[in-house]
Amino acid sequence: MTDSTTDPRHAHREEGFPAQQQDQPGLTGLTLPTPDHGEASYVGHGRLDGRRALITGGDSGIGRAAAIAFAREGADVAIAHLPEEQADADDTVRLIRDAGRTGVSLAGDLRNDEFAAAIVSHTREALGGLDVLVLNAGYQHDIDGFESIDPDRMRRVFETNLEGMLLTARAAFPDLEPGASIIVTSSVQAYNPSPGLIDYAMTKAAQVAFVQALAEEAGPRGIRVNAVAPGPIWTPLIPATGWDEERLATFGQDTPLGRAGQPAELAGAYVYLASAESSYTSGIVLPVTGGKHL
Ligand code: NAD
Ligand code: MG
């Protein structure tokens, strides 16, 4: 049987996307069409029963899809997000609670050293522990030629994607127990960098080095560390990147599957890496790229 759910070319929106611009952080309500986070489709099978997860950037996009899936798999979930994203965070927390699990939202800026660490202790207090840490928050902005790189935006890229991630991981690492899983959202940009995202691509490549090095240190403690490398995924980050009409109209069209991905199509990758199904897997980068190779 071939239908729209089994043929990956037709499983989700195939056209490009309408012209639109947002400030960072992008908001789900302003992102048209609304991304699919698996609200109507994700079915859990108890794969994360009783686990306690923290997802940075869990209010929207890929992080929200992971939050919904984790909750439906039986996990309690804390999400961290910027204060401007409280409405998105509230919606995600509601979806976690609808699954019968505890949902907690932690508002603040991961470029702040104290906040980047404090989300770990807040999660442990609220959920009684931390077993799955998803380091997913990220920032990118279009650069129109290398000479026009803006120092403030460049620092925001490095501080959000690298420093914030490192400080959250450092806060969590000493008390993680055997069976814990750390998952970083890297990108196909780590391997196939675009000139217009040069600083961002550098952080995504550095995240791969982080995952591989930490996996080596964490393995003897029974802790696994892996990355997911998304390709072009329709999330609020995209209309907030500063891309023009042409770039949005063709977003994702250059993949072998011929379309952009939806956040819902990432959920299984995060559940796999979080759960015991991947008990012999550490230090890997799992591509979810519409067929683009790393
Ligand atoms: P998104 O905008 O929904 O999620 C990014 C989140 O990062 C925001 O919701 C926000 O909460 C968080 N964030 C950003 N700056 C922050 C800060 N200073 N403090 C606290 N939180 C901050 O977009 P998304 O596409 O789901 O992004 C999630 C991850 O996926 C990012 O790391 C991004 O680099 C990565 N990624 C996305 C794509 C894509 O095409 N959408 C492709 C490859 C990788
Ligand atoms: Mg958001």
Coordinates of C-alpha atoms and ligand atoms in Angstrom, one line a residue:
M1 CA 0.0 0.0 0.0
T2 CA 1.3 3.4 -0.9
D3 CA -0.3 6.4 0.6
S4 CA 0.7 9.8 1.8
T5 CA 2.0 8.5 5.1
T6 CA 4.3 5.8 3.6
D7 CA 5.7 7.7 0.7
P8 CA 8.2 10.1 2.3
R9 CA 8.0 12.5 -0.6
H10 CA 4.4 13.2 0.1
A11 CA 4.2 12.7 3.9
H12 CA 4.3 16.4 4.6
R13 CA 4.1 19.8 2.8
E14 CA 5.9 19.6 -0.5
E15 CA 5.8 23.2 -1.6
G16 CA 8.2 25.9 -0.4
F17 CA 7.0 28.5 2.1
P18 CA 5.4 31.9 1.7
A19 CA 7.4 35.1 2.2
Q20 CA 7.5 36.1 5.9
Q21 CA 9.9 37.7 8.4
Q22 CA 10.1 37.5 12.2
D23 CA 12.5 38.8 14.8
Q24 CA 14.4 36.3 16.9
P25 CA 13.2 34.3 18.7
G26 CA 10.6 33.2 16.2
L27 CA 7.2 32.4 17.5
T28 CA 4.9 29.5 16.4
G29 CA 1.8 31.6 16.1
L30 CA 3.5 33.8 13.5
T31 CA 5.0 30.9 11.5
L32 CA 2.8 30.1 8.5
P33 CA 1.9 27.4 7.8
T34 CA 2.0 26.1 11.4
P35 CA 4.7 23.5 11.8
D36 CA 3.6 19.9 12.6
H37 CA 5.0 18.8 16.0
G38 CA 3.2 15.4 16.0
E39 CA 0.3 16.7 18.1
A40 CA -2.2 14.6 16.1
S41 CA 0.1 11.7 15.1
Y42 CA 2.7 10.7 17.7
V43 CA 1.8 7.5 19.6
G44 CA 3.9 6.5 22.6
H45 CA 4.9 3.0 23.6
G46 CA 6.2 3.5 27.1
R47 CA 9.8 3.7 25.9
L48 CA 10.6 6.5 28.4
D49 CA 8.5 5.4 31.3
G50 CA 9.4 7.4 34.4
R51 CA 12.3 9.2 32.8
R52 CA 12.9 12.9 33.5
A53 CA 14.0 15.1 30.7
L54 CA 15.2 18.7 30.2
I55 CA 14.9 20.1 26.7
T56 CA 16.4 23.5 26.0
G57 CA 14.5 25.4 23.3
G58 CA 11.6 23.0 24.0
D59 CA 8.9 25.6 23.6
S60 CA 8.8 25.3 19.8
G61 CA 10.0 23.6 16.6
I62 CA 12.1 20.5 17.0
G63 CA 12.3 20.8 20.8
R64 CA 8.5 20.9 21.0
A65 CA 8.2 17.7 18.9
A66 CA 10.7 16.0 21.2
A67 CA 8.8 17.2 24.3
I68 CA 5.5 15.8 23.0
A69 CA 7.0 12.5 22.1
F70 CA 8.9 12.1 25.4
A71 CA 5.7 12.8 27.4
R72 CA 3.7 10.3 25.3
E73 CA 6.5 7.8 25.9
G74 CA 6.0 8.3 29.6
A75 CA 8.6 10.9 30.6
D76 CA 8.2 14.1 32.7
V77 CA 9.6 17.0 30.8
A78 CA 11.0 20.4 31.7
I79 CA 11.5 22.9 28.8
A80 CA 13.8 26.0 28.8
H81 CA 13.1 29.0 26.6
L82 CA 13.4 32.7 26.3
P83 CA 10.9 34.9 28.3
E84 CA 9.4 36.2 25.0
E85 CA 8.4 32.7 24.1
Q86 CA 6.2 32.1 27.2
A87 CA 3.0 31.6 25.0
D88 CA 4.8 28.8 23.0
A89 CA 6.1 27.3 26.3
D90 CA 2.6 27.3 27.8
D91 CA 1.3 25.4 24.7
T92 CA 4.1 22.8 25.0
V93 CA 3.6 22.4 28.7
R94 CA -0.2 21.9 28.1
L95 CA 0.7 19.1 25.5
I96 CA 3.0 17.4 28.0
R97 CA 0.3 17.5 30.7
D98 CA -2.4 16.3 28.2
A99 CA -0.2 13.2 28.0
G100 CA -0.6 12.7 31.7
R101 CA 3.0 13.7 32.6
T102 CA 4.5 16.6 34.6
G103 CA 5.5 19.6 32.4
V104 CA 7.6 22.5 33.6
S105 CA 8.6 25.7 31.8
L106 CA 11.8 27.6 32.7
A107 CA 12.1 31.1 31.2
G108 CA 15.5 32.8 30.8
D109 CA 18.4 33.5 28.5
L110 CA 21.0 30.7 28.1
R111 CA 23.7 33.3 27.3
N112 CA 23.5 34.1 31.0
D113 CA 25.9 31.7 32.8
E114 CA 23.7 31.4 35.9
F115 CA 20.6 30.6 34.0
A116 CA 22.3 28.0 31.8
A117 CA 23.3 26.1 34.9
A118 CA 20.2 26.8 37.1
I119 CA 17.8 25.1 34.6
V120 CA 19.5 21.8 35.7
S121 CA 18.8 22.3 39.4
H122 CA 15.3 23.6 38.7
T123 CA 14.6 20.5 36.7
R124 CA 15.9 18.1 39.3
E125 CA 13.8 19.9 42.0
A126 CA 10.6 19.9 39.8
L127 CA 10.9 16.4 38.4
G128 CA 12.9 14.6 41.1
G129 CA 15.9 14.0 38.9
L130 CA 17.3 14.3 35.4
D131 CA 17.9 11.4 33.0
V132 CA 17.7 12.8 29.5
L133 CA 19.3 16.2 28.6
V134 CA 18.5 17.6 25.2
L135 CA 20.7 20.5 24.3
N136 CA 18.6 21.9 21.5
A137 CA 18.5 25.7 21.9
G138 CA 20.0 27.5 18.9
Y139 CA 20.3 30.8 17.1
Q140 CA 21.2 31.5 13.4
H141 CA 21.1 34.6 11.2
D142 CA 21.7 35.0 7.5
I143 CA 25.0 36.7 6.5
D144 CA 25.1 38.5 3.1
G145 CA 28.8 38.0 2.3
F146 CA 31.6 37.3 4.8
E147 CA 32.7 40.9 5.0
S148 CA 29.3 41.9 6.4
I149 CA 29.5 39.6 9.4
D150 CA 28.2 41.5 12.4
P151 CA 30.2 41.0 15.7
D152 CA 27.2 41.2 17.9
R153 CA 25.2 38.6 16.0
M154 CA 28.4 36.4 15.7
R155 CA 28.8 36.5 19.5
R156 CA 25.1 35.7 19.9
V157 CA 25.6 32.6 17.7
F158 CA 28.6 31.4 19.7
E159 CA 27.2 32.2 23.1
T160 CA 23.8 30.5 22.5
N161 CA 25.0 27.5 20.5
L162 CA 28.2 26.8 22.3
E163 CA 28.7 28.5 25.6
G164 CA 25.1 28.1 26.8
M165 CA 25.2 24.4 25.8
L166 CA 28.5 23.8 27.5
L167 CA 27.4 25.4 30.8
T168 CA 24.1 23.5 30.9
A169 CA 25.9 20.2 30.2
R170 CA 28.6 21.0 32.8
A171 CA 26.0 21.6 35.4
A172 CA 24.2 18.4 34.7
F173 CA 27.1 16.0 34.1
P174 CA 28.5 15.3 37.6
D175 CA 25.1 14.0 38.9
L176 CA 23.9 12.0 35.9
E177 CA 23.4 8.4 36.6
P178 CA 24.1 5.3 34.5
G179 CA 21.5 5.1 31.8
A180 CA 21.4 8.8 31.4
S181 CA 21.4 10.2 27.8
I182 CA 22.6 13.6 26.5
I183 CA 21.4 14.6 23.0
V184 CA 22.7 17.6 21.1
T185 CA 20.8 19.2 18.2
S186 CA 23.6 19.8 15.7
S187 CA 22.9 20.3 11.9
V188 CA 23.7 19.1 8.4
Q189 CA 25.5 22.5 8.4
A190 CA 28.3 20.9 10.5
Y191 CA 29.3 18.9 7.4
N192 CA 27.9 20.9 4.5
P193 CA 28.3 24.5 5.6
S194 CA 26.6 27.4 3.8
P195 CA 28.6 30.6 3.4
G196 CA 25.5 32.6 4.6
L197 CA 25.5 30.7 7.9
I198 CA 29.3 30.5 8.4
D199 CA 29.4 31.3 12.1
Y200 CA 26.4 29.1 12.8
A201 CA 27.9 26.2 10.8
M202 CA 31.1 26.5 12.9
T203 CA 29.1 26.1 16.1
K204 CA 27.3 23.0 14.7
A205 CA 30.6 21.4 13.8
A206 CA 32.0 22.2 17.2
Q207 CA 29.0 20.5 18.7
V208 CA 29.9 17.3 16.9
A209 CA 33.4 17.5 18.5
F210 CA 31.8 18.1 21.8
V211 CA 29.6 15.1 21.5
Q212 CA 32.4 12.8 20.4
A213 CA 34.8 13.9 23.2
L214 CA 32.2 13.9 25.9
A215 CA 30.9 10.4 24.8
E216 CA 34.4 9.1 25.4
E217 CA 34.5 10.4 28.9
A218 CA 30.9 9.6 29.7
G219 CA 30.9 6.0 28.5
P220 CA 32.7 4.5 31.4
R221 CA 30.1 6.0 33.7
G222 CA 27.2 4.4 31.7
I223 CA 26.2 7.7 30.2
R224 CA 25.6 8.1 26.4
V225 CA 26.1 11.3 24.4
N226 CA 24.8 11.7 20.8
A227 CA 23.7 14.3 18.3
V228 CA 20.9 14.6 15.8
A229 CA 21.7 16.5 12.6
P230 CA 18.5 17.9 11.1
G231 CA 18.4 19.1 7.5
P232 CA 15.9 21.9 6.5
I233 CA 13.1 21.7 9.0
W234 CA 10.1 24.1 9.1
T235 CA 10.2 25.8 12.5
P236 CA 10.0 29.4 13.8
L237 CA 13.8 29.7 13.4
I238 CA 13.5 29.8 9.6
P239 CA 11.3 32.9 9.2
A240 CA 13.5 34.5 11.8
T241 CA 16.7 33.9 9.9
G242 CA 16.5 36.9 7.6
W243 CA 16.0 34.9 4.4
D244 CA 14.3 36.5 1.4
E245 CA 11.2 35.3 -0.5
E246 CA 13.2 33.2 -2.9
R247 CA 15.1 31.3 -0.1
L248 CA 11.8 30.5 1.7
A249 CA 10.1 29.5 -1.5
T250 CA 12.8 26.9 -2.2
F251 CA 13.5 25.9 1.5
G252 CA 14.1 22.1 1.5
Q253 CA 13.5 21.6 -2.2
D254 CA 17.1 20.6 -2.8
T255 CA 17.0 17.5 -0.7
P256 CA 16.6 14.1 -2.3
L257 CA 13.1 13.8 -0.9
G258 CA 12.3 17.2 -2.5
R259 CA 10.8 19.0 0.5
A260 CA 11.5 20.5 3.9
G261 CA 11.0 18.3 7.0
Q262 CA 8.5 18.9 9.8
P263 CA 9.5 18.8 13.5
A264 CA 7.3 15.7 13.9
E265 CA 9.7 13.8 11.7
L266 CA 12.5 14.4 14.2
A267 CA 10.7 13.0 17.2
G268 CA 11.6 9.4 16.7
A269 CA 15.3 10.2 16.5
Y270 CA 15.2 11.9 19.9
V271 CA 13.1 9.0 21.5
Y272 CA 15.6 6.5 20.0
L273 CA 18.6 8.2 21.4
A274 CA 17.0 8.9 24.8
S275 CA 15.7 5.4 25.3
A276 CA 17.3 2.0 26.0
E277 CA 16.7 1.1 22.4
S278 CA 20.0 2.8 21.6
S279 CA 21.8 1.2 24.6
Y280 CA 24.9 0.5 22.5
T281 CA 25.0 3.8 20.7
S282 CA 27.2 6.7 21.8
G283 CA 29.2 9.4 20.1
I284 CA 27.1 9.3 16.9
V285 CA 25.5 12.0 14.8
L286 CA 22.1 10.8 13.5
P287 CA 21.1 12.6 10.3
V288 CA 17.4 13.5 9.7
T289 CA 18.0 15.4 6.5
G290 CA 15.6 14.4 3.8
G291 CA 18.3 12.2 2.3
K292 CA 21.2 14.8 2.3
H293 CA 24.4 13.0 3.4
L294 CA 26.7 14.3 6.1
Ligands
NAD1 P1 13.1 27.1 17.2 O1 13.2 28.5 17.1 O2 11.7 26.5 17.4 O3 14.0 26.6 18.5 C1 15.1 27.2 18.9 C2 15.0 27.5 20.3 O4 16.2 28.0 20.9 C3 14.0 28.7 20.6 O5 12.7 28.1 20.8 C4 14.5 29.2 21.9 O6 13.8 28.8 23.0 C5 15.9 28.7 22.0 N1 16.9 29.8 22.2 C6 17.5 30.5 21.2 N2 18.3 31.4 21.8 C7 18.2 31.2 23.2 C8 18.7 31.9 24.3 N3 19.6 32.9 24.2 N4 18.4 31.5 25.5 C9 17.5 30.5 25.7 N5 16.9 29.8 24.6 C10 17.3 30.2 23.4 O7 13.8 26.4 16.0 P2 14.3 24.9 15.7 O8 14.6 24.9 14.2 O9 13.4 23.9 16.3 O10 15.7 24.8 16.4 C11 16.1 23.8 17.3 C12 17.5 23.4 17.0 O11 17.6 22.8 15.8 C13 18.6 24.5 17.0 O12 19.7 24.2 17.6 C14 18.9 24.7 15.5 O13 20.2 25.1 15.3 C15 18.7 23.2 15.1 N6 18.5 23.0 13.6 C16 17.4 23.5 13.0 C17 17.3 23.3 11.6 C18 16.1 23.8 10.9 O14 16.1 23.8 9.7 N7 15.0 24.3 11.5 C19 18.2 22.6 10.9 C20 19.3 22.1 11.6 C21 19.5 22.3 13.0
MG2 MG 10.8 29.0 20.3

